[in-house]
C-alpha positions as semicolon CSV with decimal commas, in nm:
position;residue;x (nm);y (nm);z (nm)
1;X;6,285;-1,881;-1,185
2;X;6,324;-1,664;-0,857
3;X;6,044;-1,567;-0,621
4;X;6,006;-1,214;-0,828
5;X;5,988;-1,346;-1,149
6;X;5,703;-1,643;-1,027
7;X;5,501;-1,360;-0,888
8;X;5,522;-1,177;-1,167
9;X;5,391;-1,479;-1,349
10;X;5,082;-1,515;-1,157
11;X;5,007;-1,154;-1,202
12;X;5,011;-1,203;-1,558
13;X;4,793;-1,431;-1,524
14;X;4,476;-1,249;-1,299
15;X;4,544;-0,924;-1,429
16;X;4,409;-0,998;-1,835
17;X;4,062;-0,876;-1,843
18;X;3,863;-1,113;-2,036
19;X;3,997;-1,428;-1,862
20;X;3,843;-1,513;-1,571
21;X;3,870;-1,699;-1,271
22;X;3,738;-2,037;-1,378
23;X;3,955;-1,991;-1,699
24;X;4,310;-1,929;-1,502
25;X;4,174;-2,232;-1,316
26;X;4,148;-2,461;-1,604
27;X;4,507;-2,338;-1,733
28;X;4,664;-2,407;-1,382
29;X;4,497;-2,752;-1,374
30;X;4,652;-2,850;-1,731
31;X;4,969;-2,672;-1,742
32;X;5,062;-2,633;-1,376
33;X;5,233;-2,272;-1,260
34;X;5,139;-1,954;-1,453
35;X;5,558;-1,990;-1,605
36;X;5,439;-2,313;-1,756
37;X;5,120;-2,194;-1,923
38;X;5,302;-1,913;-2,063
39;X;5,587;-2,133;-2,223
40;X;5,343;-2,358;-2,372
41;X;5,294;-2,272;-2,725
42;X;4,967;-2,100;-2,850
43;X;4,776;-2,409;-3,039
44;X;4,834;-2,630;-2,670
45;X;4,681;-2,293;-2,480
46;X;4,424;-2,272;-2,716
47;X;4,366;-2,629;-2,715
48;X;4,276;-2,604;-2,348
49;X;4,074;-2,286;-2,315
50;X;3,986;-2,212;-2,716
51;X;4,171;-1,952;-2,956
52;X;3,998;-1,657;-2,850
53;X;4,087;-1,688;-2,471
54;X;4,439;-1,785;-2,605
55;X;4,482;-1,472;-2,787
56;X;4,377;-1,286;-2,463
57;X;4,644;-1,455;-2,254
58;X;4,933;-1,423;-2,490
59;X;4,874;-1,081;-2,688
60;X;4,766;-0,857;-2,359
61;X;5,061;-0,646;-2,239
62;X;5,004;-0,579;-1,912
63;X;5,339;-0,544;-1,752
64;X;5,265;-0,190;-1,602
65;X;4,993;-0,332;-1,391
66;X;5,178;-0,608;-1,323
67;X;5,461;-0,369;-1,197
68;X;5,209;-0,209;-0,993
69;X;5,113;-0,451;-0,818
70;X;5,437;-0,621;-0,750
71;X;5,593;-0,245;-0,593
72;X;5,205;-0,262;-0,391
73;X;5,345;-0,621;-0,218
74;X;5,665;-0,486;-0,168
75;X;5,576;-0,238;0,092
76;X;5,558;-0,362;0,475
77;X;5,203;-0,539;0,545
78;X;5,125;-0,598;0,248
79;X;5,113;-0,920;0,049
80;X;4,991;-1,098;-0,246
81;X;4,893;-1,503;-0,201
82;X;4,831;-1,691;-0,488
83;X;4,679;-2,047;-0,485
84;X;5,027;-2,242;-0,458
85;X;5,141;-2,060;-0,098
86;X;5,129;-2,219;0,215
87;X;4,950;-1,860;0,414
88;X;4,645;-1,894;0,136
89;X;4,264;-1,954;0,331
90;X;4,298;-2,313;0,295
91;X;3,923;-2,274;0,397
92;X;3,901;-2,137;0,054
93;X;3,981;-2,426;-0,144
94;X;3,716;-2,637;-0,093
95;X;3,456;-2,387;-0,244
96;X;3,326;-2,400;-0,561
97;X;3,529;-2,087;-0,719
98;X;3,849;-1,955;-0,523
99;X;4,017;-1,669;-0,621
100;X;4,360;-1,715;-0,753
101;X;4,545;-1,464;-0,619
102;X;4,458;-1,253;-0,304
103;X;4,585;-0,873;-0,188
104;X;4,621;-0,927;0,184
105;X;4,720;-0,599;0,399
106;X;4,781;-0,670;0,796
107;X;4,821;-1,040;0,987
108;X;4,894;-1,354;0,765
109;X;4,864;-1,564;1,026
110;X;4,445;-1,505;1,069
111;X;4,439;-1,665;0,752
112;X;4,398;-2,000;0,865
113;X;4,268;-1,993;1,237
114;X;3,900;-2,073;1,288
115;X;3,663;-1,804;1,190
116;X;3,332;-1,733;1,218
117;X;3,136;-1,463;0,991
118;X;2,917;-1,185;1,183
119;X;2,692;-1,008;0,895
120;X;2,327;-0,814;0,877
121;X;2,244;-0,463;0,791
122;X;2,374;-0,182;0,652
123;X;2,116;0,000;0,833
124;X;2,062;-0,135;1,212
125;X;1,842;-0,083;1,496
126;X;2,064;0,016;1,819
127;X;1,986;-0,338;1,960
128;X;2,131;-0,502;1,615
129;X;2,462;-0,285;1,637
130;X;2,464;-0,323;2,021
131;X;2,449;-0,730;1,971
132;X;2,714;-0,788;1,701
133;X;2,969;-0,544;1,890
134;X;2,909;-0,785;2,166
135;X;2,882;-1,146;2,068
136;X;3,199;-1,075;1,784
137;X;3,390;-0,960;2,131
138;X;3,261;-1,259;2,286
139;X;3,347;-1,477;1,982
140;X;3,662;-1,336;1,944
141;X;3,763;-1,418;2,340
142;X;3,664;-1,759;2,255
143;X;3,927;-1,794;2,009
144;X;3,735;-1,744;1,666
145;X;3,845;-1,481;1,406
146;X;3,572;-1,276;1,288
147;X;3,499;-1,193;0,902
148;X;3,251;-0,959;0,759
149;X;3,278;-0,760;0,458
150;X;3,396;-0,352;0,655
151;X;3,017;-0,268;0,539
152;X;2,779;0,040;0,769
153;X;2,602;-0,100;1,058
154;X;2,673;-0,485;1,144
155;X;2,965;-0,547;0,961
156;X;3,147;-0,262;1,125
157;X;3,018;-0,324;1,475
158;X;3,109;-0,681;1,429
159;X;3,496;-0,554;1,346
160;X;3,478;-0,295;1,630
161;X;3,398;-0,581;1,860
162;X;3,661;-0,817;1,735
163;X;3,935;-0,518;1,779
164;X;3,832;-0,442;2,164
165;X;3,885;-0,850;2,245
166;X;4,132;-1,010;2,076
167;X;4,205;-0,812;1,753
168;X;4,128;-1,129;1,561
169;X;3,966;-0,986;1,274
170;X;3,976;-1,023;0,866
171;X;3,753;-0,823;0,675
172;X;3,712;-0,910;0,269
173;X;3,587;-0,653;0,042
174;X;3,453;-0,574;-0,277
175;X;3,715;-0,299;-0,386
176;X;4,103;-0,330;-0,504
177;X;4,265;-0,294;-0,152
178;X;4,401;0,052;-0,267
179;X;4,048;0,204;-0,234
180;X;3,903;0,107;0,070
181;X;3,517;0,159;0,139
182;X;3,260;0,338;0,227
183;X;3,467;0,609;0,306
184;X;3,242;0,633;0,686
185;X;3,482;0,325;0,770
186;X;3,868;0,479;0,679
187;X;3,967;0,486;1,048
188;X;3,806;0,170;1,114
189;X;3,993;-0,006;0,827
190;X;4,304;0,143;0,931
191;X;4,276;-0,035;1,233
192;X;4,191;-0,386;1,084
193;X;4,501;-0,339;0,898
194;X;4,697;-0,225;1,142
195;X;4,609;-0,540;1,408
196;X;4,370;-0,759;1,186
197;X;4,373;-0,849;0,831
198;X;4,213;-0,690;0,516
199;X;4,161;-0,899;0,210
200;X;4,080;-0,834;-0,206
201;X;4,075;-1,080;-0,481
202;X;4,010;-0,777;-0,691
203;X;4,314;-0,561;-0,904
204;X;4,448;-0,257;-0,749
205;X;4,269;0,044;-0,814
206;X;3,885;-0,144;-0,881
207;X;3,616;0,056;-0,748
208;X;3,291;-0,021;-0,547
209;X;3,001;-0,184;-0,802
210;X;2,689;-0,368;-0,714
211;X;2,814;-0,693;-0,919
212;X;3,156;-0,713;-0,680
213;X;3,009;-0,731;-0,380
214;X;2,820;-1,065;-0,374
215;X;3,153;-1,232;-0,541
216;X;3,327;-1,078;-0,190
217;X;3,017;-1,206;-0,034
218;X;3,121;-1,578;-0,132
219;X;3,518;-1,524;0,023
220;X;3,315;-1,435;0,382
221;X;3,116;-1,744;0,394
222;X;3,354;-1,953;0,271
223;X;3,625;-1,886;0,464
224;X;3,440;-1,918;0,810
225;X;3,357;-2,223;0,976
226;X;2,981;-2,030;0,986
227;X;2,788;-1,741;0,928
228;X;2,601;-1,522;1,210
229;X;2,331;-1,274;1,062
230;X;2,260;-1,050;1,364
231;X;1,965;-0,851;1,192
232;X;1,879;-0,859;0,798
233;X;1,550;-0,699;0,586
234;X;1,467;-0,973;0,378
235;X;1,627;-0,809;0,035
236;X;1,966;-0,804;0,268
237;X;2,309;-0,895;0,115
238;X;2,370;-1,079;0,407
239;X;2,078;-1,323;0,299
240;X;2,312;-1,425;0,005
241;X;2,611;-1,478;0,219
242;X;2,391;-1,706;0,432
243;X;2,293;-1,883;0,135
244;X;2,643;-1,903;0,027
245;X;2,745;-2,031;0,324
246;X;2,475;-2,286;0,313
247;X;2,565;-2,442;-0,051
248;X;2,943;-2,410;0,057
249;X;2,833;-2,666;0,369
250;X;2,927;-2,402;0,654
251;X;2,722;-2,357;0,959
252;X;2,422;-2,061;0,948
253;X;2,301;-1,879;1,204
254;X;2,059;-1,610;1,305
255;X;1,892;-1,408;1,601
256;X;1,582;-1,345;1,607
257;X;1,404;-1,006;1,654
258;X;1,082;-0,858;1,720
259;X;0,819;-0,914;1,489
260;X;0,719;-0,535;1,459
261;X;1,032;-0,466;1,294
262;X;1,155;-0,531;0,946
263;X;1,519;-0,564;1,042
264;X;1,428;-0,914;1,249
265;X;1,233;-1,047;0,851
266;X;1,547;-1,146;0,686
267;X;1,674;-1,393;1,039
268;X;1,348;-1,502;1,108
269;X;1,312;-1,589;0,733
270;X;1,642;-1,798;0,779
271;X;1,555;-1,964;1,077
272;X;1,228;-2,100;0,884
273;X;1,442;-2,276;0,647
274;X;1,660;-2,421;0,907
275;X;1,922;-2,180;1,067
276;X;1,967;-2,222;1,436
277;X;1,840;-1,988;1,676
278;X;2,089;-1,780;1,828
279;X;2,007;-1,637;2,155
280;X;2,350;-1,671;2,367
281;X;2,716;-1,707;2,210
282;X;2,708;-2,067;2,350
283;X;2,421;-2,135;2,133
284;X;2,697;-2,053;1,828
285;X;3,019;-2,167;1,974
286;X;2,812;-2,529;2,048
287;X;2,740;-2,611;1,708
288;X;3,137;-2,531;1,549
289;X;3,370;-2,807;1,528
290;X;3,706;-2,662;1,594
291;X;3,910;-2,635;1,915
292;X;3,841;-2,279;2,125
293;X;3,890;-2,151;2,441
294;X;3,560;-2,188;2,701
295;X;3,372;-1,864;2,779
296;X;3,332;-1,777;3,193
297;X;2,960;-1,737;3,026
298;X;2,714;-1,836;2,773
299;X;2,612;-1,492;2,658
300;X;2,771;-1,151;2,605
301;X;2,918;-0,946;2,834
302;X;2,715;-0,724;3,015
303;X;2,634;-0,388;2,896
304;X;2,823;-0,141;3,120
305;X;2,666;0,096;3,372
306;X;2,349;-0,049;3,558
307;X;2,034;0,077;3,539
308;X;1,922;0,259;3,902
309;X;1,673;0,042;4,086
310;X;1,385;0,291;4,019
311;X;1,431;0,261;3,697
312;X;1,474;-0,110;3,607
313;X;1,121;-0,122;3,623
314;X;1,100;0,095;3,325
315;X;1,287;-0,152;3,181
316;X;1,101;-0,408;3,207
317;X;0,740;-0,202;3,061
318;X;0,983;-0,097;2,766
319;X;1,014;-0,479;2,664
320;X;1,241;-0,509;2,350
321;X;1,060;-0,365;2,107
322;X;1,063;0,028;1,997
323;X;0,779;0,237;2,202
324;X;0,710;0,576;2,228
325;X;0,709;0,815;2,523
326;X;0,338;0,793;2,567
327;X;0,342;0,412;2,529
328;X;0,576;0,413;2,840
329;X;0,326;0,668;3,047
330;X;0,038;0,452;2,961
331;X;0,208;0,141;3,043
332;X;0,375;0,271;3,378
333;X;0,105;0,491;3,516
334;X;0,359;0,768;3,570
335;X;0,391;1,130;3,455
336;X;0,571;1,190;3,065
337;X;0,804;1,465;3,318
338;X;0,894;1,135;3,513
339;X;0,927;0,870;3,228
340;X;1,154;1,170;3,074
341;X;1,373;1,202;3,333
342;X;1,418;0,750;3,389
343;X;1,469;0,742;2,995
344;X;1,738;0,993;3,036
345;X;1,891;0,809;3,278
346;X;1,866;0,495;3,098
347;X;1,997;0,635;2,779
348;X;2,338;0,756;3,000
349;X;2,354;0,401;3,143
350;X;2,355;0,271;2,769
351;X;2,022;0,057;2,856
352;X;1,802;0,200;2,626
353;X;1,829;0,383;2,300
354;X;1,625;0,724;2,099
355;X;1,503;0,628;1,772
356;X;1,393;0,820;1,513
357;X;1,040;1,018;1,542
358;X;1,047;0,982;1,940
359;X;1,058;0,637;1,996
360;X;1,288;0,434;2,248
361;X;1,416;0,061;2,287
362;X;1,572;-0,086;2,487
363;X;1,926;-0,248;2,338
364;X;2,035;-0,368;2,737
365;X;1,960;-0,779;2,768
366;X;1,911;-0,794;3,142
């Protein structure tokens, strides 16, 4: 059987609704490639997964989908890995439930260099977007490919950082590959695919649902050697891929926030139950057993433009956590018109930050 025609077979075999991952996966481990399980006759099939499964396999037509997705691989960039090739996430393997065939669009060759996964919220403070661009840059110089899921907020600062350092980037999501989202991030997942790597385990065509996203969630952890959660509420979805990544034996990680706000809740509830502390990207890189380049420095580059000298003080009243403009005067002992005018300043430098209902924080570290 040529190349085509084994493809084809393994197709066949993820593309019958009704019989699932853990199902294929019994088949594969009795009868050995998809070909095989479909020459076996119908009372050995049934024998192995019971009659009603058996009737799924063998009675579904499903050659146009099949046909789809074979024409799908056959365009430049885009590939389909099933269990048996060489460029599958070996990482992968060793958790509990791998997929069994995988839409990859963009790098093969990420698949199996060390990663490390760089989650939080959908919805982050300035400082929480400001740190994952940064340590995922930082991560990425040191050699590390970063996953996250192409979510709002960390998960696309996290890729953004990745893409300005070394490009080494995979992002796994919870749509077919065909129908990328949210639809905020197009541009952003055109350039993963164009110099990263985007990954599926789900059919062409699937959209977004609740229930797909903590299966994708499961992919992230598992693949990486650890998981970073940069900022999480404590009903995140990057709480399960911490947990995941926990039962799956992988590394977690968290930094810590200010107590004031709920975004810090979700990492300080993980450090608790025994995440490490993350305050520098040495704190991270430490703690991973695989071979990577050494940083000229323990934490992220510096944020650029410098605060003017008459300002820094400012900085230093602000703290980290969100204050308002009358906060500042009473804290400084100068004029609103003169805090105004060094928050403005600050803001332009990219040292501090306007939140919502006329607060300020400041997302610099020094």
């Amino acid at each position: 059987m040529g190349a085509a025609e084994s493809l084809a077979a393994w197709l066949r075999l993820t593309l019958i609704p009704g019989v699932g991952g853990k199902t294929q996966r019994k088949l594969l481990k009795a009868f050995g490639p998809p070909e095989t399980i479909f020459a076996a006759g119908r009372a050995t099939i049934a024998g192995v997964i019971g009659g009603k499964a058996a009737s799924l396999l063998l009675d579904t037509d499903n050659r146009a989908v099949v046909a789809r997705a074979l024409a799908w691989s056959e365009v430049p960039g885009q590939q389909l890995l099933t269990l048996a090739d060489a460029e599958y996430p070996q990482a992968l393997l060793h958790i509990a439930d791998p997929p069994t065939l995988l839409y990859v669009r963009g790098r093969l060759d990420l698949l199996n260099k060390p990663a490390l996964a760089v989650v939080g919220s959908r919805n982050p403070t300035p400082q929480g977007l400001n740190n994952a661009e940064r340590f995922a840059a930082a991560f990425a110089e040191a050699g590390l490919t970063i996953a996250s899921g192409l979510a709002l907020g960390i998960d696309a600062a996290a890729h953004r950082g990745a893409l300005r350092s070394s490009s080494n980037t995979v992002a796994f999501i919870g749509t077919g590959i065909d129908r990328l989202y949210p639809a905020a991030n197009q541009q952003l997942a055109l350039d993963i695919s164009a110099r990263g790597a985007i990954v599926s385990e789900f059919p062409l065509g699937v959209p977004p649902a609740a229930a797909n996203f903590p299966r994708r969630n499961r992919l992230i952890s598992g693949f990486s050697h650890g998981t970073l959660v940069v900022e999480a509420t404590v009903d995140s979805g990057s709480l399960i891929t911490a947990r995941l990544a926990a039962e799956q034996g992988r590394e977690v990680f968290a930094i810590p926030g200010s107590i004031h706000s709920p975004h810090s809740r979700g990492c300080h509830k993980l450090i608790r139950e025994g995440a490490k502390l993350v305050e520098t990207v040495q704190d991270v890189l430490d703690e991973l057993s695989c071979p990577l380049r050494p940083l000229a420095a323990a934490a992220p580059p510096a944020c650029p433009g410098d605060a003017r000298p008459q300002d820094s003080g400012l900085l230093a009243t602000m703290g980290f956590d969100p204050c308002s403009l009358d906060e500042l005067v009473q804290r400084s002992g100068l004029t609103a018109d003169v805090v105004s005018v060094m928050l403005l300043h600050l803001e332009l430098d990219g040292q501090v930050a306007a939140l919502p209902g006329g607060r300020y924080q400041r997302i610099s570290q020094a």
